[in-house]
Short mmCIF file of C-alpha atoms in Angstrom, two decimals:
data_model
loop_
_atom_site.label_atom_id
_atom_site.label_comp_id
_atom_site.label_asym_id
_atom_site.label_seq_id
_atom_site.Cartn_x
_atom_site.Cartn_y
_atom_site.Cartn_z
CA UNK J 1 -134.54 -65.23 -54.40
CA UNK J 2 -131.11 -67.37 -54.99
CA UNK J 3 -129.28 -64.34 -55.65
CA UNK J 4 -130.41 -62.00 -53.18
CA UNK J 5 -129.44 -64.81 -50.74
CA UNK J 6 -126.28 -65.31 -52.42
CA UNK J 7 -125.56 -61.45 -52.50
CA UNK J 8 -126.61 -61.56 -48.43
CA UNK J 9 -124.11 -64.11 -47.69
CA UNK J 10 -121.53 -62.84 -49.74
CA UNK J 11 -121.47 -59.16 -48.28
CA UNK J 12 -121.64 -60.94 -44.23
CA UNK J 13 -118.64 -63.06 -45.44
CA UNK J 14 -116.86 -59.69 -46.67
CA UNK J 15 -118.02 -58.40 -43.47
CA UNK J 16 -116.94 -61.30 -41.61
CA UNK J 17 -113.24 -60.82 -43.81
CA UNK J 18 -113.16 -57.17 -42.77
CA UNK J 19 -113.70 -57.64 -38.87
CA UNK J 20 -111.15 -60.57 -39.02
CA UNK J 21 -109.09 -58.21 -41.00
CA UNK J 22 -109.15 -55.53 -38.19
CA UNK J 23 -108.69 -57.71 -35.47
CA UNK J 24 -105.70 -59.46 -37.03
CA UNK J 25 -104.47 -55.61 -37.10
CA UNK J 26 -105.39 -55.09 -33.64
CA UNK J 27 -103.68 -58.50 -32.50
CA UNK J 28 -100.67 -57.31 -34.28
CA UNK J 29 -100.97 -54.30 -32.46
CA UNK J 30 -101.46 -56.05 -29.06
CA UNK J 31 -98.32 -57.98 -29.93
CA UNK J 32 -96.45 -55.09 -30.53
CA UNK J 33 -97.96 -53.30 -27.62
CA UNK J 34 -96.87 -56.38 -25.44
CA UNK J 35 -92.98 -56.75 -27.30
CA UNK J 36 -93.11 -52.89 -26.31
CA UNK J 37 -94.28 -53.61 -22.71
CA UNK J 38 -91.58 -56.99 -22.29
CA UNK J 39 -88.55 -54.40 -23.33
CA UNK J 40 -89.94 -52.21 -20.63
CA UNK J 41 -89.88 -54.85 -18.29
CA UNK J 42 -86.29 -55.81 -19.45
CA UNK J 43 -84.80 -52.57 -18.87
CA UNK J 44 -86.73 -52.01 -15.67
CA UNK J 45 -85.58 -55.61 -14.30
CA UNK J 46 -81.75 -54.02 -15.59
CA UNK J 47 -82.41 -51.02 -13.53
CA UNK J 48 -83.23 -52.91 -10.91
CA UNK J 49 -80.21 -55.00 -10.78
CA UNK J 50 -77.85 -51.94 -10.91
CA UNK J 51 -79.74 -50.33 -8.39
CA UNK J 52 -79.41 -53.20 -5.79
CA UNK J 53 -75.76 -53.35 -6.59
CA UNK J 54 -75.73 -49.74 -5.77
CA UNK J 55 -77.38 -50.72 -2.63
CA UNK J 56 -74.92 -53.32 -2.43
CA UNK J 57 -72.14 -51.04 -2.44
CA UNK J 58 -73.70 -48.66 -0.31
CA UNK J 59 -73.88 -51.25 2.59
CA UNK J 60 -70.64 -52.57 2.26
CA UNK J 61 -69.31 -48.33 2.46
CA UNK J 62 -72.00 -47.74 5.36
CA UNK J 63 -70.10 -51.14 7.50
CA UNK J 64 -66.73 -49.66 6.46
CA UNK J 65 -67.66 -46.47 8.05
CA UNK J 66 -68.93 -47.96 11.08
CA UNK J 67 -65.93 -49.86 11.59
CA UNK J 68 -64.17 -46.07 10.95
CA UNK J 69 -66.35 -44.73 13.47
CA UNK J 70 -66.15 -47.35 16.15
CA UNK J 71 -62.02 -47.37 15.70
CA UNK J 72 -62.09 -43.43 16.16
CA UNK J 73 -64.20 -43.96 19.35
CA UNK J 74 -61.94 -46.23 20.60
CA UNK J 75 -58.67 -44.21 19.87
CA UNK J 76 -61.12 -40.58 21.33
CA UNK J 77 -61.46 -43.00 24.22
CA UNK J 78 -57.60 -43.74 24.71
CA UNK J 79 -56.94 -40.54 24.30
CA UNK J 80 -59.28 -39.64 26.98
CA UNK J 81 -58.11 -41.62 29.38
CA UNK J 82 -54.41 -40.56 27.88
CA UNK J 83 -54.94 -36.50 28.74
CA UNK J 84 -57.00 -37.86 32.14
CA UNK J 85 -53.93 -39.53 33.16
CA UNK J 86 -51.47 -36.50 32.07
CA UNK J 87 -53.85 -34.29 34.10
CA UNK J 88 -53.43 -36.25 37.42
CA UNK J 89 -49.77 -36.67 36.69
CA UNK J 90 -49.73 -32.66 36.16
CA UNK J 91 -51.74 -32.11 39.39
CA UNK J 92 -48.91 -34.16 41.42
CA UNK J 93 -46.26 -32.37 39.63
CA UNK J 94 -47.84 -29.14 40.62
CA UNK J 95 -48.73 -30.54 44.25
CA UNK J 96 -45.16 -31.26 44.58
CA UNK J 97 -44.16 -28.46 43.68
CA UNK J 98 -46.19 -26.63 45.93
CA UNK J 99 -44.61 -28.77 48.70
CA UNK J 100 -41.14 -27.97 47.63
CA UNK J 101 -41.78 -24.10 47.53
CA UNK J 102 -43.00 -24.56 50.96
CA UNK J 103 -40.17 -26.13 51.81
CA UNK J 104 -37.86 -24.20 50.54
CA UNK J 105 -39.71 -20.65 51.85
CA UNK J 106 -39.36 -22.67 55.39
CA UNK J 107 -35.78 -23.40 54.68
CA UNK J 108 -34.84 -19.65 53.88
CA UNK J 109 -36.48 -18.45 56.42
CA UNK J 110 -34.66 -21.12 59.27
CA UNK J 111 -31.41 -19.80 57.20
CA UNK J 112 -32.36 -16.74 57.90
CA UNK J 113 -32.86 -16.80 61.36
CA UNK J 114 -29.99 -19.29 61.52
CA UNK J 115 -27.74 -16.52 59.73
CA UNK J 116 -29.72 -13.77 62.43
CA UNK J 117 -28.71 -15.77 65.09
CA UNK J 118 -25.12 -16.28 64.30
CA UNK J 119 -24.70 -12.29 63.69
CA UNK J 120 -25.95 -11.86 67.33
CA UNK J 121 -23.36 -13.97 68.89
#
């Protein structure tokens, strides 16, 4: 009876050996599943950072072009009131002229009947 006890306990310690033996393998492949999963991480966290200093970048570009945008409305707005200006000044010009062709069609005709007048007497 000794032995058989002896042989019992010897094959559950080889037993015991074997499933410490296979999770010691599957640790070790935990642990390199994890170092695996940590240089993931690593890179990811890298990406990360470049990608907010692209968004970085981006910002400062998208304020640049505002302050493009909002100079170029204010010179379209000058300019506005530049040609507005021109456009009343052109309107007297051509008022005046108006004026001046009427005069002048008055004048020739008073020279005219001036000149009529004188060729009577």
């Amino acid at each position: 009876m000794g032995t058989i006890s002896n042989e019992m306990i010897w094959q559950a310690i080889k037993e015991l050996a074997d499933q410490l033996q296979q999770t010691n393998e599957q640790v070790g492949q935990l642990n390199k599943q994890m170092q695996q999963t940590n240089e993931q991480v690593q890179q990811l966290g890298g990406q990360v950072q470049q990608l907010n200093k692209q968004v970085e970048q981006t910002h400062v570009q998208v304020e640049q072009l505002t302050k493009q945008v909002q100079q170029t409305n204010e010179q379209l707005s000058q300019l506005s009131q530049q040609v507005f200006d021109m456009d009343k000044r052109l309107t007297d010009v051509a008022n005046g002229q108006k004026i001046l062709v009427e005069e002048l069609f008055e004048n020739k005709k008073e020279i005219k009947r001036v000149k009529t007048a004188l060729n009577m007497y």
